[in-house]
Tab-separated table of C-alpha atoms in Angstrom:
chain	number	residue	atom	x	y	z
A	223	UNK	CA	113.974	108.624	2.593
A	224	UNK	CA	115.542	109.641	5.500
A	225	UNK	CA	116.676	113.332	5.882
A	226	UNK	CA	120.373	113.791	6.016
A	227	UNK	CA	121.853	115.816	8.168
A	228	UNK	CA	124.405	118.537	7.052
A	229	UNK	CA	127.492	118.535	9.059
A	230	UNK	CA	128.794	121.873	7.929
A	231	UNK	CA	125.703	123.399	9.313
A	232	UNK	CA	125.649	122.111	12.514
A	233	UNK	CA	129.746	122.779	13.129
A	234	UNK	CA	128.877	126.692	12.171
A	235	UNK	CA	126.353	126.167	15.156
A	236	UNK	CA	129.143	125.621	17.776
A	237	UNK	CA	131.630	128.608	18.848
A	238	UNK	CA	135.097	127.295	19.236
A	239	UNK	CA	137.511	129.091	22.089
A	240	UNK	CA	140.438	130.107	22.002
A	241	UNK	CA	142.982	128.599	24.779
A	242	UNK	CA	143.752	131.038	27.245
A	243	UNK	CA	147.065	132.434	27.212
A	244	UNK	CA	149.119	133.129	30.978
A	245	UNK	CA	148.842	136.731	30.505
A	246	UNK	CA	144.654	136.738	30.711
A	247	UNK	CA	144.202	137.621	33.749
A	248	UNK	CA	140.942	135.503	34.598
A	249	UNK	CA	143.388	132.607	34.036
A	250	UNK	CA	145.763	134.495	36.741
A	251	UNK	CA	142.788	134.514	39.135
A	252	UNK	CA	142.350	130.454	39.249
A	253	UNK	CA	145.875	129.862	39.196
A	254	UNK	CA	146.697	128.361	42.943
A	255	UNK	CA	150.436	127.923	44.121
A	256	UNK	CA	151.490	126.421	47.095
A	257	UNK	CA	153.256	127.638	49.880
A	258	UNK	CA	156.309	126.664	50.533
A	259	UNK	CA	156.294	125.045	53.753
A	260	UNK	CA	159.537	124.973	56.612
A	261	UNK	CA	160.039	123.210	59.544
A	262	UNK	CA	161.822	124.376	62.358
A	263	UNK	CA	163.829	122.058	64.577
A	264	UNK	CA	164.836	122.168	68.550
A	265	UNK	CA	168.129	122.957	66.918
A	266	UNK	CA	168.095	125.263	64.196
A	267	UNK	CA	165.429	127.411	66.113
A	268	UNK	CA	164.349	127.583	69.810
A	269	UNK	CA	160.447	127.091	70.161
A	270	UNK	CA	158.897	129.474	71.952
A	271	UNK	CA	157.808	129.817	75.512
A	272	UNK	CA	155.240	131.411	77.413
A	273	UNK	CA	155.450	134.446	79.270
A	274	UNK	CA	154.591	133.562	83.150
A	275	UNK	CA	156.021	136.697	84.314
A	276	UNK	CA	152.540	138.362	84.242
A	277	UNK	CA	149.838	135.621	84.304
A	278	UNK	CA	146.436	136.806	82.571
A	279	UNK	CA	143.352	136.836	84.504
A	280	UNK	CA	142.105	133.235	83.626
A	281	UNK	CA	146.198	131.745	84.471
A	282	UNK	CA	146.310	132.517	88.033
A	283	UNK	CA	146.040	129.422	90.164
A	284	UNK	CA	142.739	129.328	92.417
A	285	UNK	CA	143.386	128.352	95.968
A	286	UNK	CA	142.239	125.197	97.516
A	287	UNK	CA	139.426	124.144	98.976
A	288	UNK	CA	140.772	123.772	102.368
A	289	UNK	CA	142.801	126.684	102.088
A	290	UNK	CA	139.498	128.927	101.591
A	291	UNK	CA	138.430	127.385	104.574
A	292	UNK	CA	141.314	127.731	107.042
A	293	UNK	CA	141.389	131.840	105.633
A	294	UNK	CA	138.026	132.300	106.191
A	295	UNK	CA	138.165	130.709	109.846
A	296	UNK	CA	141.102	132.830	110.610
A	297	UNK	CA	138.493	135.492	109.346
A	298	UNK	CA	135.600	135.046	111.249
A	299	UNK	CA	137.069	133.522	114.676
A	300	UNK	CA	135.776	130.187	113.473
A	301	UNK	CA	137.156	126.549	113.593
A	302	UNK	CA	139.345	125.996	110.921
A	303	UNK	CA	137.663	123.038	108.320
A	304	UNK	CA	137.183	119.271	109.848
A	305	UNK	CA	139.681	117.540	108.088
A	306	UNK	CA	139.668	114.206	110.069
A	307	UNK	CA	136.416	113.146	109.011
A	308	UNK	CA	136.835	109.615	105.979
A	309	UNK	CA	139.418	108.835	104.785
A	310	UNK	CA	142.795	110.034	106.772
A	311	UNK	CA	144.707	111.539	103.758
A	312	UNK	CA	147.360	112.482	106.256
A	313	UNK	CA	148.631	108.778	106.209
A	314	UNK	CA	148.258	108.340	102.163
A	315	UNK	CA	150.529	111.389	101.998
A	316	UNK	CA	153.481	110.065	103.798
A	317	UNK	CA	153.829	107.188	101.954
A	318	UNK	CA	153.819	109.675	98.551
A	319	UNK	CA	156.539	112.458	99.087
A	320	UNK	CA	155.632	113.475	95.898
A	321	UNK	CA	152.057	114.389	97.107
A	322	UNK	CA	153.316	116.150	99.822
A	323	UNK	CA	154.642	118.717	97.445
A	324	UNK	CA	151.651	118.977	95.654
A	325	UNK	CA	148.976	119.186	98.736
A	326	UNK	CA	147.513	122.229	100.249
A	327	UNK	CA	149.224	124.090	102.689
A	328	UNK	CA	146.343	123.013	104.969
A	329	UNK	CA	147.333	119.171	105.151
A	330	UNK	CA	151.157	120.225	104.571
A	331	UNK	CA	150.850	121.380	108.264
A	332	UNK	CA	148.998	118.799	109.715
A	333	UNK	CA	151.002	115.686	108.243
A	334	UNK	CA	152.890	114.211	111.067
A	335	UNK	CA	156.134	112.817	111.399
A	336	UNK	CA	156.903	110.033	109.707
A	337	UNK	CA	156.555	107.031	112.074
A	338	UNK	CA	159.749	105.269	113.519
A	339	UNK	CA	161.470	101.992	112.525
A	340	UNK	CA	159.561	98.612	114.059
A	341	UNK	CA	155.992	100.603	114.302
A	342	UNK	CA	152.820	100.112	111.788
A	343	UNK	CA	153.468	101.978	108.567
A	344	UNK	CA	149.730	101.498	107.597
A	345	UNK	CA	146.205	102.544	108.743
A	346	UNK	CA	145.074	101.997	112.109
A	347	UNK	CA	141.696	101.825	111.294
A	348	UNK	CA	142.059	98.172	112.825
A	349	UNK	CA	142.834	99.595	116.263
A	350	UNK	CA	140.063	102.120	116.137
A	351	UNK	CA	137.307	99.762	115.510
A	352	UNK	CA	138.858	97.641	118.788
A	353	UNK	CA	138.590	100.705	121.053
A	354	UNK	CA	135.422	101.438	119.741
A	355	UNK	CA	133.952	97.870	120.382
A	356	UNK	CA	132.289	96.874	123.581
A	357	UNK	CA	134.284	94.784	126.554
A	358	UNK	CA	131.782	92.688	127.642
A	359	UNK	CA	134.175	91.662	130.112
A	360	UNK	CA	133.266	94.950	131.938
A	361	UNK	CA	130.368	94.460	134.438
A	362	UNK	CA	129.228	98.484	134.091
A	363	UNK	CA	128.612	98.421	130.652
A	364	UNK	CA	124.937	98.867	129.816
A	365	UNK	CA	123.281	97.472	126.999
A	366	UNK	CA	121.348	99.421	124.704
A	367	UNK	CA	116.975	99.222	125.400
A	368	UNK	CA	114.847	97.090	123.180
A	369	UNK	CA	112.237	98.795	120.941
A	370	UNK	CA	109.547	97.467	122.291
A	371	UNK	CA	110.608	96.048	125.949
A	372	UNK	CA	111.080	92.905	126.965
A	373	UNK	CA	108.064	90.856	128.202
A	374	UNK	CA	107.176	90.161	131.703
A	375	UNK	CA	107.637	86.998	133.112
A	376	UNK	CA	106.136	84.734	133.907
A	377	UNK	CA	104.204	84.791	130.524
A	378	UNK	CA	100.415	85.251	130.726
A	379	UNK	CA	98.227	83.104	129.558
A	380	UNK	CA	96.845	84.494	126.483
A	381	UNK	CA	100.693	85.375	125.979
A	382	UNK	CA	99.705	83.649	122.434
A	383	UNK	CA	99.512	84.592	119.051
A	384	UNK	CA	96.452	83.064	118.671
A	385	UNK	CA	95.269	86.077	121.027
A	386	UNK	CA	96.665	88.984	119.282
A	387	UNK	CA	93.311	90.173	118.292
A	388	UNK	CA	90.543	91.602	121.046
A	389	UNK	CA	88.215	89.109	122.150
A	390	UNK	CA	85.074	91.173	121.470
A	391	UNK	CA	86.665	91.408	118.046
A	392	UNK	CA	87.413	87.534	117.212
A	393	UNK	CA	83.826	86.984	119.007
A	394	UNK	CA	81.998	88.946	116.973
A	395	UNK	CA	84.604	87.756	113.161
A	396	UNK	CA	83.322	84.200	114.467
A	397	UNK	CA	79.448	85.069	114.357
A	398	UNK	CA	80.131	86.813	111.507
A	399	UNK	CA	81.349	83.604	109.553
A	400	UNK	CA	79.336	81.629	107.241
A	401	UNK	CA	80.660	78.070	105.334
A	402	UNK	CA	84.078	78.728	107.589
A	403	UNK	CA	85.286	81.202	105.268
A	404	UNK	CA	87.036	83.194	107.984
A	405	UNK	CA	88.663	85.683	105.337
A	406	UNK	CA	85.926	86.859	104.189
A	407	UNK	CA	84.121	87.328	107.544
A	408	UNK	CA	87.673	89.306	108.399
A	409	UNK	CA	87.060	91.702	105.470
A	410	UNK	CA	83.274	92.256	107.038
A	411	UNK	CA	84.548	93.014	110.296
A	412	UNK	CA	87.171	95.650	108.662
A	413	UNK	CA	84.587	97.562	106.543
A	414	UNK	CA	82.215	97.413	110.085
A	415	UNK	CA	85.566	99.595	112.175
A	416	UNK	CA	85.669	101.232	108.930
A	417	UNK	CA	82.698	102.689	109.147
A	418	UNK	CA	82.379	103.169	112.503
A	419	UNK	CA	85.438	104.732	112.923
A	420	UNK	CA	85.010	107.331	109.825
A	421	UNK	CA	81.230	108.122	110.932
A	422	UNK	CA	80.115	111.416	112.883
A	423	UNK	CA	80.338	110.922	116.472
A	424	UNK	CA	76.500	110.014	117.758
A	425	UNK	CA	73.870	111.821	119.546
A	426	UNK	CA	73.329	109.727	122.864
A	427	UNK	CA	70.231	109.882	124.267
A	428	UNK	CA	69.640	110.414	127.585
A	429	UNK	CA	66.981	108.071	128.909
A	430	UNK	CA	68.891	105.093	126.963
A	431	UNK	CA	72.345	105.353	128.300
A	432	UNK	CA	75.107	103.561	127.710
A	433	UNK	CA	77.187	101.481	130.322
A	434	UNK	CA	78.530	103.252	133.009
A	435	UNK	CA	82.076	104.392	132.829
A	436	UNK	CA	81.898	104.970	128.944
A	437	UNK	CA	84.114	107.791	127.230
A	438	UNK	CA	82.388	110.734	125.890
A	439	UNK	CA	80.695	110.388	122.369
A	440	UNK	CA	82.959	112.596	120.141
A	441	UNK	CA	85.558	110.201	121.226
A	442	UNK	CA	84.267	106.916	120.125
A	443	UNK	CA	85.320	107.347	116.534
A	444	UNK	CA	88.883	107.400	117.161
A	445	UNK	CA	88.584	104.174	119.716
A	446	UNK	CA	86.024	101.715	116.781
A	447	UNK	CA	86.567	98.468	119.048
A	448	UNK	CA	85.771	100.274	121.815
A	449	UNK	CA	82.853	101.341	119.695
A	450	UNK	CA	81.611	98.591	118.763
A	451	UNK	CA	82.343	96.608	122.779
A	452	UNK	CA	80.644	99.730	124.517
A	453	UNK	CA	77.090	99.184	121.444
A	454	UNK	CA	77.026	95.268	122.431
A	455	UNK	CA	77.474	95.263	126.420
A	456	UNK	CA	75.039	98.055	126.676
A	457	UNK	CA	72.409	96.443	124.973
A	458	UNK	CA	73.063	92.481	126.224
A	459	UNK	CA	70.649	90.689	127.562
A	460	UNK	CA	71.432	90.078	131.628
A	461	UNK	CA	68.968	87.275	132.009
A	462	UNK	CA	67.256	84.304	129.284
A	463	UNK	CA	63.879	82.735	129.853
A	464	UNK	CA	63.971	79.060	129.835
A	465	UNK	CA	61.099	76.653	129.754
A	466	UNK	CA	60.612	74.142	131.798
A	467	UNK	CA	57.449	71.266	132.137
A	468	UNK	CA	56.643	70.060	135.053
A	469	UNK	CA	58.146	71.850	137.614
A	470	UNK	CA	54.791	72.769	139.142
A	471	UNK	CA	53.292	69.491	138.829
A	472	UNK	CA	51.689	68.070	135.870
A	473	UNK	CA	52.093	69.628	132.452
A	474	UNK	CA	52.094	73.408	132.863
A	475	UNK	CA	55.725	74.713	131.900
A	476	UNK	CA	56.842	77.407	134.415
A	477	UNK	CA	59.393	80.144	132.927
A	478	UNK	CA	62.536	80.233	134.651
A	479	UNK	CA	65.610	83.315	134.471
A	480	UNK	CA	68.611	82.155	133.778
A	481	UNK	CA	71.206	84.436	134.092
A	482	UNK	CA	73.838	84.639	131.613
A	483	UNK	CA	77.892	84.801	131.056
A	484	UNK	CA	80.305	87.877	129.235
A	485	UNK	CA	80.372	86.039	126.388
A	486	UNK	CA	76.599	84.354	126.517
A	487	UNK	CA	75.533	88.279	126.963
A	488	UNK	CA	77.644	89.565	123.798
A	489	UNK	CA	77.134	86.253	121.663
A	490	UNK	CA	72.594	87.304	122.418
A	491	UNK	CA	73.437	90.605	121.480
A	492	UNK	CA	75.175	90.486	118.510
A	493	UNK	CA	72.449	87.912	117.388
A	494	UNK	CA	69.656	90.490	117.379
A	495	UNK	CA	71.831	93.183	115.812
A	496	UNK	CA	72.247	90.314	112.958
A	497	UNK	CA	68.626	89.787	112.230
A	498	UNK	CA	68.141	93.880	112.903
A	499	UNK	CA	70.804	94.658	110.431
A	500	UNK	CA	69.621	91.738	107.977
A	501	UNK	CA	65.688	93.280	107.963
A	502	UNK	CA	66.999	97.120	107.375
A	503	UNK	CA	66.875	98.665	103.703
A	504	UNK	CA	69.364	98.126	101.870
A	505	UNK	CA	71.086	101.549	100.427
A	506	UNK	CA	72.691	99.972	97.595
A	507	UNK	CA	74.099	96.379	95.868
A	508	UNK	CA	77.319	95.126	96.552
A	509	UNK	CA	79.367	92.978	98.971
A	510	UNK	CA	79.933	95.406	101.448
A	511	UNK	CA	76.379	96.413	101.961
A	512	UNK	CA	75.442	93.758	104.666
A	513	UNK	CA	78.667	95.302	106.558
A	514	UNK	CA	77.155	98.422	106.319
A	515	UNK	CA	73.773	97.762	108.030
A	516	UNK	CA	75.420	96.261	110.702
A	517	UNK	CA	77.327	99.367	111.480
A	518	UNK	CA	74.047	101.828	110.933
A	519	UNK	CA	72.548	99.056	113.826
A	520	UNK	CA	75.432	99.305	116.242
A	521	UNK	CA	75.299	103.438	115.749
A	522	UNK	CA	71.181	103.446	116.167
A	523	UNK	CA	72.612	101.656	119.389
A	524	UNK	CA	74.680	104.166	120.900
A	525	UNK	CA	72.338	106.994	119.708
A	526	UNK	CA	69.133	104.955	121.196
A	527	UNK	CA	67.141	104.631	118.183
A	528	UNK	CA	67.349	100.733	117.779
A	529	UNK	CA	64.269	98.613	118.403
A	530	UNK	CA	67.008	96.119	120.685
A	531	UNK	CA	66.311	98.273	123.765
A	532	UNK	CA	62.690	97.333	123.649
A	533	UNK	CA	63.817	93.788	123.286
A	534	UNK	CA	65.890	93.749	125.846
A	535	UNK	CA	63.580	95.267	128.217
A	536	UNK	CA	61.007	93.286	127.380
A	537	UNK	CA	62.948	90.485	128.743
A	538	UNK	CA	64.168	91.802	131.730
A	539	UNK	CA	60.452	92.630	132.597
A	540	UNK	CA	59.679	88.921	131.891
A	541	UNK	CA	62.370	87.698	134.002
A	542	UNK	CA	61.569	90.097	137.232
A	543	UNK	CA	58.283	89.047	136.963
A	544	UNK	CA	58.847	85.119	136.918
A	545	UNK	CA	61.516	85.297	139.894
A	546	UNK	CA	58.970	83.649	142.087
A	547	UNK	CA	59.262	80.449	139.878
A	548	UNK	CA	63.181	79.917	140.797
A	549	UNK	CA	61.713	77.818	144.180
A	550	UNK	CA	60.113	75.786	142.440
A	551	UNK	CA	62.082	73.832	140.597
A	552	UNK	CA	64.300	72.861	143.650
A	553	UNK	CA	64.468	69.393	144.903
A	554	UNK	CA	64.855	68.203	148.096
C-alpha cells in the first residue's frame, strides 16, 4: 500500500507569522505616502523671472560677425569687411523693418534710404548683368583671343585630318601593317617611340655620322619622331641598281643607277631595318617583342653598330662604279 502522509506533521513543519502591526517599525520603513501636490496659477502667484540685471558669464550676447570685423579694421587701419560681395542683404532688409531692428550695427549703417514712389522696389541684379554685357554695337570693343589661334588662310593643303600625324610616322605605321590591320600596326609603332624615347641617349660614332644638321644625341630621347626620321634618312639608300638586257647589244644586262625619291629612300630603308630587326635574337616572348627589335635596330643606327651602313655603302660603291653605263642606254 501506499504510504500516507500525515498532515499534522507536515503543518508543524511550516512557521506561521504574525501580521505586522503599524507600530513595527520595519513596516514604518516600506510605508510610502504621497506628496501632496499644488499648482500655482498666473493669478494666485506670480511666476518667477530671471534676473538680467547681472548676466552670468555664458548670458552675455557675443557680437557679430561683421561687427568683429568693422572693430578690428578700426584697429589695425584696415578696410572695414566686404559686405557687397552675394547676395545684397541691404535690399532684403528694407523690405523687413523688423530685420532692421535685429541686424548688426554694421548693415544698420549701410542700409540706404528707402527708394521713392514710381522707382523699382526690387533687385537690380537685371540692370547689372546689362551693364556688364558687351555692346557689340561699339566698333572698339575687342574680342577675347582663341586658345589655340585661328588658322591661316588660305588653308594648306595637308590642312586635313587625314594629315594630323607626321609623314615619316604614317610611312613607316603603313610598312608596318600586315592583313590591313592598321590598329595593331598603330600599337607597334607606339611601343617603337616608346622605347626610343625612354632609352639612354646613344653613343654616335664618329666615322658613321648622322645627317648633317642633326641635334645633339642626349637630345634625341625627348624628340622619338625625330629619332626615329634622323635613324632612316641617314641610312637611305641615294641610288638603286636596276637591270637592264640589251642595252649594250645582244644579251649582256648592263647595271644602271637609278636615283631615288624622299619617300623611295625611307620606304628602302625601313625595309632593311625590317629584315635586320626580324633576324636579331629575340630577348623574350610576347607581342611586343618584334617592336622591340626594331627599336634596338634604329638605336644600333644612330650609334653606328648596324650592318645597314655596309649595305648601303656597298651600293653606293656599285652605283659610282656603273655611272659609265647611263650613255648607253640612250636612244637617238
Amino acid at each position: 500500500m501506499p504510504p500516507r502522509i500525515s498532515l499534522g506533521r507536515s503543518l508543524r513543519a511550516i512557521e506561521f507569522q504574525s501580521r505586522c502591526s503599524k507600530s513595527s517599525p520595519s513596516v514604518s520603513a516600506l510605508c510610502f505616502r504621497p506628496a501632496t501636490r499644488r499648482y500655482i496659477t498666473a493669478d494666485e502667484k506670480p511666476l518667477p523671472t530671471a534676473d538680467t540685471s547681472d548676466p552670468g558669464p555664458n548670458q552675455e550676447r557675443l557680437p557679430h560677425v561683421s561687427e568683429e570685423a568693422a572693430e578690428m579694421a578700426k584697429i589695425t587701419g584696415e578696410g572695414g569687411p566686404d559686405i557687397d560681395q552675394g547676395t545684397p542683404i541691404q535690399e532684403v532688409l528694407q523690405r523687413d523693418p523688423e530685420s532692421q531692428e535685429k541686424a548688426p550695427q554694421v548693415l544698420q549703417d549701410d542700409i540706404k534710404p528707402a527708394a521713392p514712389k514710381g522707382s523699382r522696389p526690387y533687385s537690380t541684379s537685371a540692370r547689372r548683368q546689362q551693364e556688364a554685357m558687351i555692346s557689340f554695337e561699339d566698333d572698339e570693343v575687342e574680342l577675347p583671343g582663341h586658345k589655340f589661334g585661328l588658322p591661316e588662310l588660305p588653308l594648306q593643303s595637308n590642312a586635313n585630318l587625314k594629315y594630323r600625324y607626321d609623314p615619316v610616322i604614317v610611312q613607316v605605321t603603313n610598312l608596318l601593317m600586315q592583313d590591313g590591320k592598321l590598329s595593331r600596326a598603330q600599337t607597334k609603332m607606339a611601343r617603337i617611340l616608346n622605347y626610343l624615347r625612354t632609352t639612354p641617349p646613344p653613343t654616335v660614332n664618329p666615322n658613321r655620322p648622322l645627317l648633317p644638321g642633326a641635334p645633339p644625341a642626349s637630345h634625341l630621347p625627348l624628340n622619338p619622331v625625330l629619332y626615329l626620321t634622323l635613324a632612316i634618312d641617314s641610312v637611305a639608300p641615294l641610288l638603286r641598281i636596276r637591270s637592264q638586257k640589251g642595252a649594250a647589244g645582244g644579251g649582256v644586262a648592263l647595271q644602271i643607277p637609278v636615283p631615288l625619291g624622299l619617300r623611295q629612300r625611307r620606304r628602302q630603308a625601313f625595309m632593311w631595318i625590317l629584315d635586320a630587326a626580324s633576324k636579331r635574337r629575340s630577348a623574350g616572348s610576347g607581342k611586343g617583342m618584334f617592336a622591340q627589335k626594331v627599336a634596338q635596330e634604329l638605336v644600333s643606327i644612330v650609334e653606328g653598330k648596324s650592318a645597314l651602313w655596309d649595305r648601303r655603302g656597298g651600293i653606293h660603291k656599285l652605283a659610282v662604279s656603273a655611272r659609265s653605263n647611263l650613255s648607253t642606254g640612250r636612244r637617238r
